[in-house]
GROMACS .gro file of C-alpha atoms in nm:
model
  347
    1UNK     CA    1   0.289  -2.249   1.446
    2UNK     CA    2   0.122  -1.914   1.378
    3UNK     CA    3   0.381  -1.693   1.549
    4UNK     CA    4   0.657  -1.854   1.342
    5UNK     CA    5   0.483  -1.774   1.013
    6UNK     CA    6   0.506  -1.403   1.091
    7UNK     CA    7   0.885  -1.430   1.073
    8UNK     CA    8   0.877  -1.514   0.704
    9UNK     CA    9   0.731  -1.345   0.398
   10UNK     CA   10   0.490  -1.500   0.152
   11UNK     CA   11   0.740  -1.422  -0.124
   12UNK     CA   12   1.112  -1.360  -0.122
   13UNK     CA   13   1.246  -1.018  -0.203
   14UNK     CA   14   1.376  -0.988  -0.561
   15UNK     CA   15   1.730  -1.121  -0.603
   16UNK     CA   16   1.823  -0.785  -0.754
   17UNK     CA   17   1.740  -0.619  -0.421
   18UNK     CA   18   1.976  -0.857  -0.242
   19UNK     CA   19   2.254  -0.783  -0.491
   20UNK     CA   20   2.204  -0.407  -0.465
   21UNK     CA   21   2.217  -0.418  -0.087
   22UNK     CA   22   2.537  -0.622  -0.095
   23UNK     CA   23   2.700  -0.391  -0.350
   24UNK     CA   24   2.604  -0.081  -0.151
   25UNK     CA   25   2.747  -0.220   0.173
   26UNK     CA   26   3.076  -0.324   0.009
   27UNK     CA   27   3.122   0.005  -0.178
   28UNK     CA   28   3.034   0.210   0.132
   29UNK     CA   29   3.288   0.015   0.336
   30UNK     CA   30   3.563   0.066   0.079
   31UNK     CA   31   3.494   0.437   0.022
   32UNK     CA   32   3.467   0.520   0.392
   33UNK     CA   33   3.778   0.317   0.469
   34UNK     CA   34   3.976   0.505   0.205
   35UNK     CA   35   3.835   0.852   0.276
   36UNK     CA   36   3.857   0.839   0.655
   37UNK     CA   37   4.147   0.597   0.689
   38UNK     CA   38   3.922   0.389   0.910
   39UNK     CA   39   3.994   0.013   0.904
   40UNK     CA   40   3.644  -0.079   1.027
   41UNK     CA   41   3.386   0.169   0.889
   42UNK     CA   42   3.092  -0.009   1.050
   43UNK     CA   43   2.865   0.296   1.048
   44UNK     CA   44   2.902   0.337   0.670
   45UNK     CA   45   2.815  -0.026   0.601
   46UNK     CA   46   2.513  -0.018   0.833
   47UNK     CA   47   2.385   0.303   0.674
   48UNK     CA   48   2.416   0.154   0.325
   49UNK     CA   49   2.234  -0.162   0.433
   50UNK     CA   50   1.945   0.039   0.576
   51UNK     CA   51   1.918   0.293   0.296
   52UNK     CA   52   1.884   0.048   0.005
   53UNK     CA   53   1.506   0.010  -0.005
   54UNK     CA   54   1.257  -0.112  -0.267
   55UNK     CA   55   1.199   0.246  -0.390
   56UNK     CA   56   1.407   0.561  -0.422
   57UNK     CA   57   1.163   0.752  -0.202
   58UNK     CA   58   1.203   0.500   0.076
   59UNK     CA   59   1.580   0.517   0.035
   60UNK     CA   60   1.575   0.894   0.087
   61UNK     CA   61   1.352   0.856   0.393
   62UNK     CA   62   1.580   0.591   0.543
   63UNK     CA   63   1.886   0.801   0.468
   64UNK     CA   64   1.741   1.100   0.649
   65UNK     CA   65   1.624   0.890   0.942
   66UNK     CA   66   1.963   0.725   0.970
   67UNK     CA   67   2.155   1.053   0.950
   68UNK     CA   68   1.933   1.232   1.204
   69UNK     CA   69   1.959   0.940   1.442
   70UNK     CA   70   2.336   0.921   1.416
   71UNK     CA   71   2.389   1.295   1.462
   72UNK     CA   72   2.165   1.303   1.770
   73UNK     CA   73   2.314   0.986   1.913
   74UNK     CA   74   2.672   1.101   1.859
   75UNK     CA   75   2.598   1.438   2.021
   76UNK     CA   76   2.453   1.271   2.330
   77UNK     CA   77   2.740   1.021   2.350
   78UNK     CA   78   3.005   1.290   2.302
   79UNK     CA   79   2.868   1.505   2.583
   80UNK     CA   80   2.824   1.214   2.823
   81UNK     CA   81   3.162   1.065   2.739
   82UNK     CA   82   3.355   1.384   2.799
   83UNK     CA   83   3.174   1.449   3.127
   84UNK     CA   84   3.158   1.102   3.280
   85UNK     CA   85   3.384   0.871   3.078
   86UNK     CA   86   3.291   0.531   2.936
   87UNK     CA   87   3.173   0.345   3.245
   88UNK     CA   88   2.895   0.090   3.208
   89UNK     CA   89   2.648   0.302   3.402
   90UNK     CA   90   2.721   0.591   3.164
   91UNK     CA   91   2.634   0.373   2.864
   92UNK     CA   92   2.308   0.262   3.026
   93UNK     CA   93   2.222   0.621   3.114
   94UNK     CA   94   2.296   0.733   2.758
   95UNK     CA   95   2.059   0.468   2.622
   96UNK     CA   96   1.778   0.586   2.849
   97UNK     CA   97   1.842   0.953   2.769
   98UNK     CA   98   1.847   0.876   2.395
   99UNK     CA   99   1.511   0.701   2.412
  100UNK     CA  100   1.361   0.992   2.606
  101UNK     CA  101   1.501   1.246   2.357
  102UNK     CA  102   1.354   1.054   2.063
  103UNK     CA  103   1.017   1.039   2.239
  104UNK     CA  104   1.025   1.409   2.326
  105UNK     CA  105   1.104   1.505   1.966
  106UNK     CA  106   0.833   1.267   1.834
  107UNK     CA  107   1.076   1.106   1.593
  108UNK     CA  108   0.980   0.813   1.374
  109UNK     CA  109   1.088   0.455   1.451
  110UNK     CA  110   1.395   0.478   1.226
  111UNK     CA  111   1.548   0.778   1.399
  112UNK     CA  112   1.418   0.681   1.743
  113UNK     CA  113   1.596   0.346   1.730
  114UNK     CA  114   1.908   0.486   1.570
  115UNK     CA  115   1.977   0.746   1.842
  116UNK     CA  116   2.038   0.500   2.129
  117UNK     CA  117   2.223   0.256   1.902
  118UNK     CA  118   2.461   0.525   1.777
  119UNK     CA  119   2.509   0.673   2.122
  120UNK     CA  120   2.588   0.334   2.272
  121UNK     CA  121   2.838   0.241   2.000
  122UNK     CA  122   3.014   0.576   1.999
  123UNK     CA  123   3.060   0.600   2.374
  124UNK     CA  124   3.175   0.238   2.392
  125UNK     CA  125   3.423   0.272   2.105
  126UNK     CA  126   3.561   0.621   2.168
  127UNK     CA  127   3.303   0.865   2.294
  128UNK     CA  128   3.554   1.093   2.465
  129UNK     CA  129   3.720   1.182   2.134
  130UNK     CA  130   3.536   1.457   1.945
  131UNK     CA  131   3.725   1.371   1.626
  132UNK     CA  132   3.607   1.013   1.645
  133UNK     CA  133   3.248   1.124   1.694
  134UNK     CA  134   3.263   1.359   1.395
  135UNK     CA  135   3.407   1.083   1.177
  136UNK     CA  136   3.114   0.858   1.264
  137UNK     CA  137   2.875   1.124   1.136
  138UNK     CA  138   3.069   1.164   0.812
  139UNK     CA  139   3.095   0.787   0.783
  140UNK     CA  140   2.720   0.749   0.815
  141UNK     CA  141   2.652   1.017   0.555
  142UNK     CA  142   2.892   0.844   0.314
  143UNK     CA  143   2.711   0.513   0.361
  144UNK     CA  144   2.368   0.672   0.317
  145UNK     CA  145   2.470   0.855  -0.001
  146UNK     CA  146   2.624   0.544  -0.153
  147UNK     CA  147   2.314   0.342  -0.070
  148UNK     CA  148   2.098   0.601  -0.245
  149UNK     CA  149   2.328   0.619  -0.549
  150UNK     CA  150   2.335   0.241  -0.584
  151UNK     CA  151   1.957   0.226  -0.561
  152UNK     CA  152   1.931   0.486  -0.838
  153UNK     CA  153   2.203   0.341  -1.059
  154UNK     CA  154   2.111  -0.027  -1.058
  155UNK     CA  155   1.770  -0.046  -1.224
  156UNK     CA  156   1.554   0.141  -0.977
  157UNK     CA  157   1.258  -0.094  -0.913
  158UNK     CA  158   0.909  -0.015  -1.041
  159UNK     CA  159   0.604  -0.167  -0.875
  160UNK     CA  160   0.333  -0.082  -1.126
  161UNK     CA  161   0.265  -0.442  -1.231
  162UNK     CA  162   0.168  -0.556  -0.879
  163UNK     CA  163  -0.068  -0.258  -0.860
  164UNK     CA  164  -0.230  -0.356  -1.190
  165UNK     CA  165  -0.272  -0.714  -1.072
  166UNK     CA  166  -0.430  -0.600  -0.744
  167UNK     CA  167  -0.675  -0.365  -0.917
  168UNK     CA  168  -0.761  -0.629  -1.177
  169UNK     CA  169  -0.833  -0.880  -0.901
  170UNK     CA  170  -1.059  -0.629  -0.727
  171UNK     CA  171  -1.239  -0.557  -1.055
  172UNK     CA  172  -1.296  -0.925  -1.125
  173UNK     CA  173  -1.426  -1.004  -0.778
  174UNK     CA  174  -1.652  -0.698  -0.764
  175UNK     CA  175  -1.810  -0.792  -1.096
  176UNK     CA  176  -1.860  -1.148  -0.971
  177UNK     CA  177  -2.036  -1.027  -0.657
  178UNK     CA  178  -2.261  -0.800  -0.863
  179UNK     CA  179  -2.362  -1.105  -1.065
  180UNK     CA  180  -2.425  -1.298  -0.744
  181UNK     CA  181  -2.652  -1.017  -0.626
  182UNK     CA  182  -2.845  -1.035  -0.952
  183UNK     CA  183  -2.878  -1.411  -0.912
  184UNK     CA  184  -3.005  -1.370  -0.556
  185UNK     CA  185  -3.284  -1.144  -0.685
  186UNK     CA  186  -3.383  -1.377  -0.969
  187UNK     CA  187  -3.353  -1.729  -0.823
  188UNK     CA  188  -3.448  -1.865  -0.478
  189UNK     CA  189  -3.164  -1.855  -0.225
  190UNK     CA  190  -3.108  -2.065   0.086
  191UNK     CA  191  -2.983  -1.919   0.413
  192UNK     CA  192  -2.640  -2.068   0.346
  193UNK     CA  193  -2.627  -1.907   0.001
  194UNK     CA  194  -2.723  -1.570   0.146
  195UNK     CA  195  -2.450  -1.598   0.410
  196UNK     CA  196  -2.200  -1.690   0.141
  197UNK     CA  197  -2.307  -1.388  -0.064
  198UNK     CA  198  -2.252  -1.157   0.233
  199UNK     CA  199  -1.914  -1.314   0.311
  200UNK     CA  200  -1.799  -1.274  -0.050
  201UNK     CA  201  -1.903  -0.910  -0.052
  202UNK     CA  202  -1.714  -0.846   0.272
  203UNK     CA  203  -1.400  -0.995   0.119
  204UNK     CA  204  -1.403  -0.708  -0.128
  205UNK     CA  205  -1.288  -0.475   0.150
  206UNK     CA  206  -0.970  -0.676   0.199
  207UNK     CA  207  -0.905  -0.672  -0.175
  208UNK     CA  208  -0.968  -0.297  -0.180
  209UNK     CA  209  -0.719  -0.240   0.102
  210UNK     CA  210  -0.460  -0.458  -0.071
  211UNK     CA  211  -0.506  -0.266  -0.396
  212UNK     CA  212  -0.469   0.066  -0.214
  213UNK     CA  213  -0.140  -0.048  -0.064
  214UNK     CA  214  -0.016  -0.176  -0.400
  215UNK     CA  215  -0.104   0.154  -0.571
  216UNK     CA  216   0.078   0.350  -0.301
  217UNK     CA  217   0.384   0.131  -0.342
  218UNK     CA  218   0.365   0.182  -0.717
  219UNK     CA  219   0.348   0.559  -0.674
  220UNK     CA  220   0.642   0.554  -0.432
  221UNK     CA  221   0.847   0.348  -0.675
  222UNK     CA  222   0.798   0.609  -0.949
  223UNK     CA  223   0.897   0.908  -0.737
  224UNK     CA  224   1.242   1.030  -0.849
  225UNK     CA  225   1.266   0.722  -1.068
  226UNK     CA  226   1.443   0.765  -1.406
  227UNK     CA  227   1.181   0.540  -1.568
  228UNK     CA  228   0.888   0.736  -1.429
  229UNK     CA  229   0.750   0.865  -1.761
  230UNK     CA  230   0.719   0.515  -1.903
  231UNK     CA  231   0.494   0.386  -1.626
  232UNK     CA  232   0.319   0.697  -1.496
  233UNK     CA  233   0.031   0.676  -1.746
  234UNK     CA  234  -0.038   0.313  -1.658
  235UNK     CA  235  -0.042   0.383  -1.287
  236UNK     CA  236  -0.271   0.683  -1.333
  237UNK     CA  237  -0.523   0.466  -1.517
  238UNK     CA  238  -0.518   0.207  -1.238
  239UNK     CA  239  -0.559   0.480  -0.978
  240UNK     CA  240  -0.865   0.620  -1.157
  241UNK     CA  241  -1.013   0.272  -1.189
  242UNK     CA  242  -0.950   0.209  -0.821
  243UNK     CA  243  -1.136   0.528  -0.727
  244UNK     CA  244  -1.439   0.395  -0.911
  245UNK     CA  245  -1.403   0.052  -0.753
  246UNK     CA  246  -1.388   0.199  -0.404
  247UNK     CA  247  -1.738   0.340  -0.449
  248UNK     CA  248  -1.862   0.015  -0.603
  249UNK     CA  249  -1.730  -0.192  -0.314
  250UNK     CA  250  -1.918   0.024  -0.065
  251UNK     CA  251  -2.241   0.005  -0.264
  252UNK     CA  252  -2.204  -0.367  -0.334
  253UNK     CA  253  -2.154  -0.444   0.033
  254UNK     CA  254  -2.460  -0.235   0.118
  255UNK     CA  255  -2.675  -0.424  -0.132
  256UNK     CA  256  -2.549  -0.760  -0.006
  257UNK     CA  257  -2.631  -0.666   0.351
  258UNK     CA  258  -2.979  -0.542   0.256
  259UNK     CA  259  -3.060  -0.857   0.058
  260UNK     CA  260  -2.925  -1.081   0.335
  261UNK     CA  261  -3.130  -0.909   0.604
  262UNK     CA  262  -3.457  -0.858   0.413
  263UNK     CA  263  -3.463  -1.146   0.165
  264UNK     CA  264  -3.799  -1.286   0.060
  265UNK     CA  265  -3.870  -1.528  -0.224
  266UNK     CA  266  -4.170  -1.316  -0.322
  267UNK     CA  267  -3.925  -1.047  -0.435
  268UNK     CA  268  -3.858  -1.235  -0.757
  269UNK     CA  269  -4.207  -1.164  -0.886
  270UNK     CA  270  -4.182  -0.789  -0.843
  271UNK     CA  271  -4.119  -0.610  -1.177
  272UNK     CA  272  -3.890  -0.353  -1.015
  273UNK     CA  273  -3.677  -0.624  -0.854
  274UNK     CA  274  -3.654  -0.801  -1.189
  275UNK     CA  275  -3.530  -0.477  -1.342
  276UNK     CA  276  -3.278  -0.429  -1.060
  277UNK     CA  277  -3.141  -0.780  -1.118
  278UNK     CA  278  -3.106  -0.702  -1.488
  279UNK     CA  279  -2.922  -0.380  -1.409
  280UNK     CA  280  -2.685  -0.561  -1.174
  281UNK     CA  281  -2.594  -0.805  -1.451
  282UNK     CA  282  -2.533  -0.513  -1.685
  283UNK     CA  283  -2.324  -0.338  -1.420
  284UNK     CA  284  -2.104  -0.647  -1.385
  285UNK     CA  285  -2.058  -0.658  -1.762
  286UNK     CA  286  -1.980  -0.289  -1.789
  287UNK     CA  287  -1.735  -0.305  -1.499
  288UNK     CA  288  -1.538  -0.575  -1.677
  289UNK     CA  289  -1.536  -0.359  -1.990
  290UNK     CA  290  -1.409  -0.058  -1.796
  291UNK     CA  291  -1.146  -0.274  -1.629
  292UNK     CA  292  -0.985  -0.392  -1.951
  293UNK     CA  293  -0.655  -0.243  -2.055
  294UNK     CA  294  -0.663  -0.028  -2.372
  295UNK     CA  295  -0.499  -0.304  -2.577
  296UNK     CA  296  -0.751  -0.561  -2.458
  297UNK     CA  297  -1.037  -0.329  -2.547
  298UNK     CA  298  -0.919  -0.292  -2.903
  299UNK     CA  299  -0.899  -0.669  -2.953
  300UNK     CA  300  -1.239  -0.743  -2.796
  301UNK     CA  301  -1.550  -0.791  -3.015
  302UNK     CA  302  -1.756  -0.477  -3.060
  303UNK     CA  303  -2.067  -0.643  -2.917
  304UNK     CA  304  -1.883  -0.716  -2.593
  305UNK     CA  305  -1.735  -0.368  -2.571
  306UNK     CA  306  -2.066  -0.182  -2.558
  307UNK     CA  307  -2.173  -0.050  -2.221
  308UNK     CA  308  -2.518  -0.191  -2.145
  309UNK     CA  309  -2.640   0.000  -1.840
  310UNK     CA  310  -2.964   0.183  -1.911
  311UNK     CA  311  -3.086   0.502  -1.747
  312UNK     CA  312  -3.130   0.479  -1.369
  313UNK     CA  313  -3.449   0.305  -1.263
  314UNK     CA  314  -3.743   0.499  -1.123
  315UNK     CA  315  -4.044   0.376  -0.926
  316UNK     CA  316  -4.372   0.561  -0.927
  317UNK     CA  317  -4.551   0.346  -0.667
  318UNK     CA  318  -4.348   0.197  -0.379
  319UNK     CA  319  -4.397  -0.170  -0.292
  320UNK     CA  320  -4.626  -0.199   0.014
  321UNK     CA  321  -4.417  -0.472   0.182
  322UNK     CA  322  -4.061  -0.452   0.047
  323UNK     CA  323  -4.032  -0.079  -0.015
  324UNK     CA  324  -3.737  -0.040   0.226
  325UNK     CA  325  -3.527  -0.306   0.051
  326UNK     CA  326  -3.626  -0.195  -0.298
  327UNK     CA  327  -3.562   0.170  -0.217
  328UNK     CA  328  -3.219   0.087  -0.078
  329UNK     CA  329  -3.131  -0.121  -0.384
  330UNK     CA  330  -3.253   0.152  -0.618
  331UNK     CA  331  -3.029   0.412  -0.456
  332UNK     CA  332  -2.729   0.178  -0.465
  333UNK     CA  333  -2.785   0.082  -0.829
  334UNK     CA  334  -2.824   0.451  -0.915
  335UNK     CA  335  -2.483   0.522  -0.764
  336UNK     CA  336  -2.335   0.218  -0.938
  337UNK     CA  337  -2.471   0.347  -1.268
  338UNK     CA  338  -2.329   0.691  -1.195
  339UNK     CA  339  -1.972   0.579  -1.129
  340UNK     CA  340  -1.952   0.320  -1.408
  341UNK     CA  341  -2.115   0.520  -1.686
  342UNK     CA  342  -1.995   0.855  -1.555
  343UNK     CA  343  -2.341   1.010  -1.583
  344UNK     CA  344  -2.392   1.234  -1.279
  345UNK     CA  345  -2.670   1.445  -1.424
  346UNK     CA  346  -2.924   1.177  -1.496
  347UNK     CA  347  -3.143   1.012  -1.235
   0.00000   0.00000   0.00000
């Protein structure tokens, strides 16, 4: 059933991530147990489990969230425990107060959830003892630091490859839709084919959003990463290509909508429309050229490598019947030419 599928991921987390999390929890337990003479350093293990994230940046964020939540929760529990003891109604009151405090301070989900959890555990396990409460704070900090160190020490993950794959997929699909637009202007199209063209162009938005997320994850994975210099140049290239693709997706969707709404088989006989179709084919070709990695460009034949877009089209006399559609397509193809060729001064 659909609600069950949301409980699982499309792909498992890397096995290395599982191993790092396990190592961090075990080491945090052992260090906290030795340093604090605490037989059950639960707070340290929990902190380590939460702090080990796919990227170093996320680990730091989780560590801060966890620490802030524990400190606030322990403070609330300590005050309530010393004033009212450890009765059940006190624990329930502490939970409610913790939630209200997190809301009032506008804390993120990590800290907001951690405050009531920490307060509840501390007051239930020894909230009237200020020494116990202080140890829980130190214990949490130990676990968070060890989680961060483990994440740094054991091959900090880099997510540049998924970003490259996502951008490459967006490039490929955008070029394919541009070719479909050219085909729609040069060969007769049925209503079903026009609907399919519009649906394919709309799918580009989902691919664009997925690529944006992948690029952000790639950037996060390089922050404070020892291997940053090796991958930074590759990610920068993908980011620049994505900026160009974002404009192309918007323009491509606009052209698909215009053709779908104002299609007429008589368009194929108009010289300007014929030129627009030719430019769309060239744009698809040039986009694939721009999307190739430097190594792929060097190995490609010289005839394939050449950019083929001409100067932006101009129309001296507007079409008496289809001037709205043609004018819209001309503006979109001008912008496509501008972002692919990088010529902002012409046309």
